Amino acid sequence: MAAYPVDPRDPDAAYLSFWREHHLCTLTTPRPDGSPHVVPVGVTYAPEEGLARVITNGSSTKVANILAAGPGGARVAVCQVDRRRWATLEGVAVVRREPERVAEAERRYAERYGRVPSPNPARVVIEIKLTSAMGRG
């Protein structure tokens, strides 16, 4: 079965359902030297907003990589795999620190992963403005 392109703002039901399941994901950010930095993360996907979100500590390497790309953000990808099924979302990531944006990301995380994240005053949200998506179901 070949990979297929997906409109990230209008995914089919199976693709969206896969992103609602409990899966650990990866986030790939570019290091300042251009090499990929890949780490496990929790991701939430809001096609109606054209966004994916990752909550993390503000001092993390992934945040530093995004900030190093400049105010326009960094090109990144998030991916999840379950045996032969996989899905990737790509876009431009920025770091948001506004309490209401972090709270919304925490709410969505709790909804997808079934647990409220522990308090972290240094938490930020990486918001990824989606430009493309693909997968294999």
JSON list of N, CA, C and O in Angstrom, two decimals, residues 80-127:
[
{"chain": "A", "resi": 80, "resn": "GLN", "atom": "N", "xyz": [3.78, 9.68, 13.51]},
{"chain": "A", "resi": 80, "resn": "GLN", "atom": "CA", "xyz": [3.42, 8.59, 14.40]},
{"chain": "A", "resi": 80, "resn": "GLN", "atom": "C", "xyz": [3.30, 7.32, 13.58]},
{"chain": "A", "resi": 80, "resn": "GLN", "atom": "O", "xyz": [2.97, 7.36, 12.39]},
{"chain": "A", "resi": 81, "resn": "VAL", "atom": "N", "xyz": [3.59, 6.20, 14.25]},
{"chain": "A", "resi": 81, "resn": "VAL", "atom": "CA", "xyz": [3.62, 4.90, 13.58]},
{"chain": "A", "resi": 81, "resn": "VAL", "atom": "C", "xyz": [2.90, 3.88, 14.44]},
{"chain": "A", "resi": 81, "resn": "VAL", "atom": "O", "xyz": [3.05, 3.87, 15.67]},
{"chain": "A", "resi": 82, "resn": "ASP", "atom": "N", "xyz": [2.13, 3.03, 13.80]},
{"chain": "A", "resi": 82, "resn": "ASP", "atom": "CA", "xyz": [1.52, 1.88, 14.47]},
{"chain": "A", "resi": 82, "resn": "ASP", "atom": "C", "xyz": [1.55, 0.72, 13.48]},
{"chain": "A", "resi": 82, "resn": "ASP", "atom": "O", "xyz": [0.72, 0.65, 12.58]},
{"chain": "A", "resi": 83, "resn": "ARG", "atom": "N", "xyz": [2.57, -0.11, 13.63]},
{"chain": "A", "resi": 83, "resn": "ARG", "atom": "CA", "xyz": [2.81, -1.22, 12.70]},
{"chain": "A", "resi": 83, "resn": "ARG", "atom": "C", "xyz": [2.94, -0.68, 11.28]},
{"chain": "A", "resi": 83, "resn": "ARG", "atom": "O", "xyz": [3.83, 0.10, 11.02]},
{"chain": "A", "resi": 84, "resn": "ARG", "atom": "N", "xyz": [2.04, -1.05, 10.39]},
{"chain": "A", "resi": 84, "resn": "ARG", "atom": "CA", "xyz": [2.14, -0.59, 9.01]},
{"chain": "A", "resi": 84, "resn": "ARG", "atom": "C", "xyz": [1.47, 0.78, 8.79]},
{"chain": "A", "resi": 84, "resn": "ARG", "atom": "O", "xyz": [1.66, 1.39, 7.74]},
{"chain": "A", "resi": 85, "resn": "ARG", "atom": "N", "xyz": [0.69, 1.23, 9.76]},
{"chain": "A", "resi": 85, "resn": "ARG", "atom": "CA", "xyz": [0.06, 2.55, 9.63]},
{"chain": "A", "resi": 85, "resn": "ARG", "atom": "C", "xyz": [1.02, 3.62, 10.08]},
{"chain": "A", "resi": 85, "resn": "ARG", "atom": "O", "xyz": [1.70, 3.45, 11.09]},
{"chain": "A", "resi": 86, "resn": "TRP", "atom": "N", "xyz": [1.04, 4.73, 9.38]},
{"chain": "A", "resi": 86, "resn": "TRP", "atom": "CA", "xyz": [1.84, 5.87, 9.80]},
{"chain": "A", "resi": 86, "resn": "TRP", "atom": "C", "xyz": [1.21, 7.14, 9.25]},
{"chain": "A", "resi": 86, "resn": "TRP", "atom": "O", "xyz": [0.44, 7.12, 8.29]},
{"chain": "A", "resi": 87, "resn": "ALA", "atom": "N", "xyz": [1.54, 8.24, 9.89]},
{"chain": "A", "resi": 87, "resn": "ALA", "atom": "CA", "xyz": [1.03, 9.55, 9.46]},
{"chain": "A", "resi": 87, "resn": "ALA", "atom": "C", "xyz": [2.05, 10.62, 9.81]},
{"chain": "A", "resi": 87, "resn": "ALA", "atom": "O", "xyz": [2.63, 10.59, 10.90]},
{"chain": "A", "resi": 88, "resn": "THR", "atom": "N", "xyz": [2.28, 11.53, 8.88]},
{"chain": "A", "resi": 88, "resn": "THR", "atom": "CA", "xyz": [3.21, 12.63, 9.08]},
{"chain": "A", "resi": 88, "resn": "THR", "atom": "C", "xyz": [2.51, 13.94, 8.79]},
{"chain": "A", "resi": 88, "resn": "THR", "atom": "O", "xyz": [1.77, 14.06, 7.82]},
{"chain": "A", "resi": 89, "resn": "LEU", "atom": "N", "xyz": [2.77, 14.92, 9.66]},
{"chain": "A", "resi": 89, "resn": "LEU", "atom": "CA", "xyz": [2.31, 16.29, 9.47]},
{"chain": "A", "resi": 89, "resn": "LEU", "atom": "C", "xyz": [3.55, 17.17, 9.36]},
{"chain": "A", "resi": 89, "resn": "LEU", "atom": "O", "xyz": [4.48, 17.03, 10.17]},
{"chain": "A", "resi": 90, "resn": "GLU", "atom": "N", "xyz": [3.59, 18.05, 8.38]},
{"chain": "A", "resi": 90, "resn": "GLU", "atom": "CA", "xyz": [4.72, 18.95, 8.19]},
{"chain": "A", "resi": 90, "resn": "GLU", "atom": "C", "xyz": [4.25, 20.39, 8.23]},
{"chain": "A", "resi": 90, "resn": "GLU", "atom": "O", "xyz": [3.11, 20.69, 7.88]},
{"chain": "A", "resi": 91, "resn": "GLY", "atom": "N", "xyz": [5.15, 21.28, 8.65]},
{"chain": "A", "resi": 91, "resn": "GLY", "atom": "CA", "xyz": [4.79, 22.69, 8.67]},
{"chain": "A", "resi": 91, "resn": "GLY", "atom": "C", "xyz": [5.89, 23.54, 9.27]},
{"chain": "A", "resi": 91, "resn": "GLY", "atom": "O", "xyz": [7.03, 23.11, 9.43]},
{"chain": "A", "resi": 92, "resn": "VAL", "atom": "N", "xyz": [5.49, 24.75, 9.63]},
{"chain": "A", "resi": 92, "resn": "VAL", "atom": "CA", "xyz": [6.42, 25.73, 10.19]},
{"chain": "A", "resi": 92, "resn": "VAL", "atom": "C", "xyz": [6.08, 25.91, 11.67]},
{"chain": "A", "resi": 92, "resn": "VAL", "atom": "O", "xyz": [4.95, 26.26, 12.01]},
{"chain": "A", "resi": 93, "resn": "ALA", "atom": "N", "xyz": [7.08, 25.66, 12.51]},
{"chain": "A", "resi": 93, "resn": "ALA", "atom": "CA", "xyz": [6.89, 25.70, 13.96]},
{"chain": "A", "resi": 93, "resn": "ALA", "atom": "C", "xyz": [7.36, 27.02, 14.55]},
{"chain": "A", "resi": 93, "resn": "ALA", "atom": "O", "xyz": [8.40, 27.56, 14.14]},
{"chain": "A", "resi": 94, "resn": "VAL", "atom": "N", "xyz": [6.59, 27.51, 15.51]},
{"chain": "A", "resi": 94, "resn": "VAL", "atom": "CA", "xyz": [6.98, 28.65, 16.34]},
{"chain": "A", "resi": 94, "resn": "VAL", "atom": "C", "xyz": [6.74, 28.27, 17.79]},
{"chain": "A", "resi": 94, "resn": "VAL", "atom": "O", "xyz": [5.96, 27.38, 18.09]},
{"chain": "A", "resi": 95, "resn": "VAL", "atom": "N", "xyz": [7.42, 28.97, 18.68]},
{"chain": "A", "resi": 95, "resn": "VAL", "atom": "CA", "xyz": [7.28, 28.73, 20.11]},
{"chain": "A", "resi": 95, "resn": "VAL", "atom": "C", "xyz": [6.37, 29.79, 20.69]},
{"chain": "A", "resi": 95, "resn": "VAL", "atom": "O", "xyz": [6.58, 30.98, 20.48]},
{"chain": "A", "resi": 96, "resn": "ARG", "atom": "N", "xyz": [5.33, 29.35, 21.41]},
{"chain": "A", "resi": 96, "resn": "ARG", "atom": "CA", "xyz": [4.37, 30.28, 22.02]},
{"chain": "A", "resi": 96, "resn": "ARG", "atom": "C", "xyz": [4.45, 30.11, 23.53]},
{"chain": "A", "resi": 96, "resn": "ARG", "atom": "O", "xyz": [4.49, 29.00, 24.05]},
{"chain": "A", "resi": 97, "resn": "ARG", "atom": "N", "xyz": [4.46, 31.25, 24.22]},
{"chain": "A", "resi": 97, "resn": "ARG", "atom": "CA", "xyz": [4.55, 31.24, 25.68]},
{"chain": "A", "resi": 97, "resn": "ARG", "atom": "C", "xyz": [3.30, 31.80, 26.36]},
{"chain": "A", "resi": 97, "resn": "ARG", "atom": "O", "xyz": [3.20, 31.75, 27.58]},
{"chain": "A", "resi": 98, "resn": "GLU", "atom": "N", "xyz": [2.37, 32.35, 25.59]},
{"chain": "A", "resi": 98, "resn": "GLU", "atom": "CA", "xyz": [1.17, 32.96, 26.18]},
{"chain": "A", "resi": 98, "resn": "GLU", "atom": "C", "xyz": [0.40, 31.93, 26.99]},
{"chain": "A", "resi": 98, "resn": "GLU", "atom": "O", "xyz": [0.14, 30.82, 26.50]},
{"chain": "A", "resi": 99, "resn": "PRO", "atom": "N", "xyz": [0.05, 32.27, 28.24]},
{"chain": "A", "resi": 99, "resn": "PRO", "atom": "CA", "xyz": [-0.62, 31.30, 29.11]},
{"chain": "A", "resi": 99, "resn": "PRO", "atom": "C", "xyz": [-1.87, 30.68, 28.50]},
{"chain": "A", "resi": 99, "resn": "PRO", "atom": "O", "xyz": [-2.11, 29.47, 28.67]},
{"chain": "A", "resi": 100, "resn": "GLU", "atom": "N", "xyz": [-2.67, 31.45, 27.78]},
{"chain": "A", "resi": 100, "resn": "GLU", "atom": "CA", "xyz": [-3.89, 30.90, 27.19]},
{"chain": "A", "resi": 100, "resn": "GLU", "atom": "C", "xyz": [-3.58, 29.89, 26.09]},
{"chain": "A", "resi": 100, "resn": "GLU", "atom": "O", "xyz": [-4.29, 28.91, 25.91]},
{"chain": "A", "resi": 101, "resn": "ARG", "atom": "N", "xyz": [-2.50, 30.09, 25.35]},
{"chain": "A", "resi": 101, "resn": "ARG", "atom": "CA", "xyz": [-2.12, 29.15, 24.29]},
{"chain": "A", "resi": 101, "resn": "ARG", "atom": "C", "xyz": [-1.55, 27.86, 24.89]},
{"chain": "A", "resi": 101, "resn": "ARG", "atom": "O", "xyz": [-1.81, 26.76, 24.41]},
{"chain": "A", "resi": 102, "resn": "VAL", "atom": "N", "xyz": [-0.76, 28.01, 25.95]},
{"chain": "A", "resi": 102, "resn": "VAL", "atom": "CA", "xyz": [-0.22, 26.84, 26.64]},
{"chain": "A", "resi": 102, "resn": "VAL", "atom": "C", "xyz": [-1.37, 26.05, 27.26]},
{"chain": "A", "resi": 102, "resn": "VAL", "atom": "O", "xyz": [-1.42, 24.81, 27.15]},
{"chain": "A", "resi": 103, "resn": "ALA", "atom": "N", "xyz": [-2.32, 26.74, 27.89]},
{"chain": "A", "resi": 103, "resn": "ALA", "atom": "CA", "xyz": [-3.47, 26.06, 28.51]},
{"chain": "A", "resi": 103, "resn": "ALA", "atom": "C", "xyz": [-4.29, 25.30, 27.47]},
{"chain": "A", "resi": 103, "resn": "ALA", "atom": "O", "xyz": [-4.74, 24.17, 27.73]},
{"chain": "A", "resi": 104, "resn": "GLU", "atom": "N", "xyz": [-4.49, 25.88, 26.30]},
{"chain": "A", "resi": 104, "resn": "GLU", "atom": "CA", "xyz": [-5.24, 25.19, 25.25]},
{"chain": "A", "resi": 104, "resn": "GLU", "atom": "C", "xyz": [-4.49, 23.94, 24.79]},
{"chain": "A", "resi": 104, "resn": "GLU", "atom": "O", "xyz": [-5.09, 22.88, 24.58]},
{"chain": "A", "resi": 105, "resn": "ALA", "atom": "N", "xyz": [-3.19, 24.04, 24.66]},
{"chain": "A", "resi": 105, "resn": "ALA", "atom": "CA", "xyz": [-2.38, 22.89, 24.26]},
{"chain": "A", "resi": 105, "resn": "ALA", "atom": "C", "xyz": [-2.43, 21.79, 25.34]},
{"chain": "A", "resi": 105, "resn": "ALA", "atom": "O", "xyz": [-2.52, 20.60, 25.02]},
{"chain": "A", "resi": 106, "resn": "GLU", "atom": "N", "xyz": [-2.39, 22.18, 26.60]},
{"chain": "A", "resi": 106, "resn": "GLU", "atom": "CA", "xyz": [-2.49, 21.22, 27.70]},
{"chain": "A", "resi": 106, "resn": "GLU", "atom": "C", "xyz": [-3.85, 20.54, 27.69]},
{"chain": "A", "resi": 106, "resn": "GLU", "atom": "O", "xyz": [-3.95, 19.32, 27.92]},
{"chain": "A", "resi": 107, "resn": "ARG", "atom": "N", "xyz": [-4.91, 21.30, 27.44]},
{"chain": "A", "resi": 107, "resn": "ARG", "atom": "CA", "xyz": [-6.27, 20.74, 27.38]},
{"chain": "A", "resi": 107, "resn": "ARG", "atom": "C", "xyz": [-6.37, 19.69, 26.28]},
{"chain": "A", "resi": 107, "resn": "ARG", "atom": "O", "xyz": [-6.88, 18.59, 26.48]},
{"chain": "A", "resi": 108, "resn": "ARG", "atom": "N", "xyz": [-5.83, 20.02, 25.12]},
{"chain": "A", "resi": 108, "resn": "ARG", "atom": "CA", "xyz": [-5.88, 19.08, 23.99]},
{"chain": "A", "resi": 108, "resn": "ARG", "atom": "C", "xyz": [-5.02, 17.84, 24.26]},
{"chain": "A", "resi": 108, "resn": "ARG", "atom": "O", "xyz": [-5.40, 16.73, 23.89]},
{"chain": "A", "resi": 109, "resn": "TYR", "atom": "N", "xyz": [-3.88, 18.04, 24.92]},
{"chain": "A", "resi": 109, "resn": "TYR", "atom": "CA", "xyz": [-3.03, 16.92, 25.29]},
{"chain": "A", "resi": 109, "resn": "TYR", "atom": "C", "xyz": [-3.79, 15.97, 26.23]},
{"chain": "A", "resi": 109, "resn": "TYR", "atom": "O", "xyz": [-3.79, 14.75, 26.03]},
{"chain": "A", "resi": 110, "resn": "ALA", "atom": "N", "xyz": [-4.43, 16.53, 27.24]},
{"chain": "A", "resi": 110, "resn": "ALA", "atom": "CA", "xyz": [-5.19, 15.72, 28.20]},
{"chain": "A", "resi": 110, "resn": "ALA", "atom": "C", "xyz": [-6.31, 14.96, 27.49]},
{"chain": "A", "resi": 110, "resn": "ALA", "atom": "O", "xyz": [-6.57, 13.79, 27.81]},
{"chain": "A", "resi": 111, "resn": "GLU", "atom": "N", "xyz": [-6.93, 15.58, 26.52]},
{"chain": "A", "resi": 111, "resn": "GLU", "atom": "CA", "xyz": [-8.01, 14.94, 25.77]},
{"chain": "A", "resi": 111, "resn": "GLU", "atom": "C", "xyz": [-7.47, 13.75, 24.96]},
{"chain": "A", "resi": 111, "resn": "GLU", "atom": "O", "xyz": [-8.06, 12.68, 24.96]},
{"chain": "A", "resi": 112, "resn": "ARG", "atom": "N", "xyz": [-6.36, 13.94, 24.29]},
{"chain": "A", "resi": 112, "resn": "ARG", "atom": "CA", "xyz": [-5.82, 12.85, 23.46]},
{"chain": "A", "resi": 112, "resn": "ARG", "atom": "C", "xyz": [-5.18, 11.75, 24.28]},
{"chain": "A", "resi": 112, "resn": "ARG", "atom": "O", "xyz": [-5.35, 10.57, 24.00]},
{"chain": "A", "resi": 113, "resn": "TYR", "atom": "N", "xyz": [-4.38, 12.12, 25.28]},
{"chain": "A", "resi": 113, "resn": "TYR", "atom": "CA", "xyz": [-3.57, 11.14, 26.00]},
{"chain": "A", "resi": 113, "resn": "TYR", "atom": "C", "xyz": [-4.18, 10.67, 27.32]},
{"chain": "A", "resi": 113, "resn": "TYR", "atom": "O", "xyz": [-3.59, 9.83, 28.00]},
{"chain": "A", "resi": 114, "resn": "GLY", "atom": "N", "xyz": [-5.33, 11.22, 27.70]},
{"chain": "A", "resi": 114, "resn": "GLY", "atom": "CA", "xyz": [-6.05, 10.71, 28.86]},
{"chain": "A", "resi": 114, "resn": "GLY", "atom": "C", "xyz": [-5.43, 11.05, 30.20]},
{"chain": "A", "resi": 114, "resn": "GLY", "atom": "O", "xyz": [-5.73, 10.38, 31.20]},
{"chain": "A", "resi": 115, "resn": "ARG", "atom": "N", "xyz": [-4.56, 12.06, 30.22]},
{"chain": "A", "resi": 115, "resn": "ARG", "atom": "CA", "xyz": [-4.00, 12.50, 31.50]},
{"chain": "A", "resi": 115, "resn": "ARG", "atom": "C", "xyz": [-3.64, 13.98, 31.41]},
{"chain": "A", "resi": 115, "resn": "ARG", "atom": "O", "xyz": [-3.22, 14.46, 30.37]},
{"chain": "A", "resi": 116, "resn": "VAL", "atom": "N", "xyz": [-3.84, 14.65, 32.52]},
{"chain": "A", "resi": 116, "resn": "VAL", "atom": "CA", "xyz": [-3.49, 16.07, 32.60]},
{"chain": "A", "resi": 116, "resn": "VAL", "atom": "C", "xyz": [-1.98, 16.17, 32.82]},
{"chain": "A", "resi": 116, "resn": "VAL", "atom": "O", "xyz": [-1.44, 15.50, 33.70]},
{"chain": "A", "resi": 117, "resn": "PRO", "atom": "N", "xyz": [-1.30, 16.98, 32.02]},
{"chain": "A", "resi": 117, "resn": "PRO", "atom": "CA", "xyz": [0.15, 17.12, 32.23]},
{"chain": "A", "resi": 117, "resn": "PRO", "atom": "C", "xyz": [0.45, 17.71, 33.61]},
{"chain": "A", "resi": 117, "resn": "PRO", "atom": "O", "xyz": [-0.29, 18.54, 34.11]},
{"chain": "A", "resi": 118, "resn": "SER", "atom": "N", "xyz": [1.54, 17.26, 34.21]},
{"chain": "A", "resi": 118, "resn": "SER", "atom": "CA", "xyz": [1.92, 17.79, 35.52]},
{"chain": "A", "resi": 118, "resn": "SER", "atom": "C", "xyz": [2.25, 19.28, 35.38]},
{"chain": "A", "resi": 118, "resn": "SER", "atom": "O", "xyz": [2.70, 19.73, 34.32]},
{"chain": "A", "resi": 119, "resn": "PRO", "atom": "N", "xyz": [2.03, 20.05, 36.44]},
{"chain": "A", "resi": 119, "resn": "PRO", "atom": "CA", "xyz": [2.32, 21.49, 36.36]},
{"chain": "A", "resi": 119, "resn": "PRO", "atom": "C", "xyz": [3.78, 21.74, 36.01]},
{"chain": "A", "resi": 119, "resn": "PRO", "atom": "O", "xyz": [4.68, 21.04, 36.48]},
{"chain": "A", "resi": 120, "resn": "ASN", "atom": "N", "xyz": [3.99, 22.73, 35.17]},
{"chain": "A", "resi": 120, "resn": "ASN", "atom": "CA", "xyz": [5.34, 23.12, 34.78]},
{"chain": "A", "resi": 120, "resn": "ASN", "atom": "C", "xyz": [5.32, 24.60, 34.39]},
{"chain": "A", "resi": 120, "resn": "ASN", "atom": "O", "xyz": [4.87, 24.95, 33.30]},
{"chain": "A", "resi": 121, "resn": "PRO", "atom": "N", "xyz": [5.80, 25.47, 35.27]},
{"chain": "A", "resi": 121, "resn": "PRO", "atom": "CA", "xyz": [5.78, 26.90, 34.96]},
{"chain": "A", "resi": 121, "resn": "PRO", "atom": "C", "xyz": [6.67, 27.29, 33.78]},
{"chain": "A", "resi": 121, "resn": "PRO", "atom": "O", "xyz": [6.51, 28.36, 33.21]},
{"chain": "A", "resi": 122, "resn": "ALA", "atom": "N", "xyz": [7.58, 26.40, 33.38]},
{"chain": "A", "resi": 122, "resn": "ALA", "atom": "CA", "xyz": [8.45, 26.68, 32.23]},
{"chain": "A", "resi": 122, "resn": "ALA", "atom": "C", "xyz": [7.90, 26.11, 30.93]},
{"chain": "A", "resi": 122, "resn": "ALA", "atom": "O", "xyz": [8.57, 26.16, 29.90]},
{"chain": "A", "resi": 123, "resn": "ARG", "atom": "N", "xyz": [6.67, 25.58, 30.98]},
{"chain": "A", "resi": 123, "resn": "ARG", "atom": "CA", "xyz": [6.09, 24.95, 29.79]},
{"chain": "A", "resi": 123, "resn": "ARG", "atom": "C", "xyz": [5.79, 25.99, 28.72]},
{"chain": "A", "resi": 123, "resn": "ARG", "atom": "O", "xyz": [5.33, 27.10, 29.00]},
{"chain": "A", "resi": 124, "resn": "VAL", "atom": "N", "xyz": [6.04, 25.58, 27.48]},
{"chain": "A", "resi": 124, "resn": "VAL", "atom": "CA", "xyz": [5.68, 26.36, 26.30]},
{"chain": "A", "resi": 124, "resn": "VAL", "atom": "C", "xyz": [4.94, 25.41, 25.35]},
{"chain": "A", "resi": 124, "resn": "VAL", "atom": "O", "xyz": [4.88, 24.20, 25.58]},
{"chain": "A", "resi": 125, "resn": "VAL", "atom": "N", "xyz": [4.40, 25.98, 24.30]},
{"chain": "A", "resi": 125, "resn": "VAL", "atom": "CA", "xyz": [3.79, 25.14, 23.27]},
{"chain": "A", "resi": 125, "resn": "VAL", "atom": "C", "xyz": [4.46, 25.44, 21.94]},
{"chain": "A", "resi": 125, "resn": "VAL", "atom": "O", "xyz": [4.69, 26.59, 21.59]},
{"chain": "A", "resi": 126, "resn": "ILE", "atom": "N", "xyz": [4.82, 24.38, 21.26]},
{"chain": "A", "resi": 126, "resn": "ILE", "atom": "CA", "xyz": [5.29, 24.49, 19.89]},
{"chain": "A", "resi": 126, "resn": "ILE", "atom": "C", "xyz": [4.05, 24.37, 19.02]},
{"chain": "A", "resi": 126, "resn": "ILE", "atom": "O", "xyz": [3.36, 23.34, 19.07]},
{"chain": "A", "resi": 127, "resn": "GLU", "atom": "N", "xyz": [3.75, 25.42, 18.29]},
{"chain": "A", "resi": 127, "resn": "GLU", "atom": "CA", "xyz": [2.62, 25.40, 17.37]},
{"chain": "A", "resi": 127, "resn": "GLU", "atom": "C", "xyz": [3.17, 25.24, 15.95]},
{"chain": "A", "resi": 127, "resn": "GLU", "atom": "O", "xyz": [4.04, 26.00, 15.53]}
]
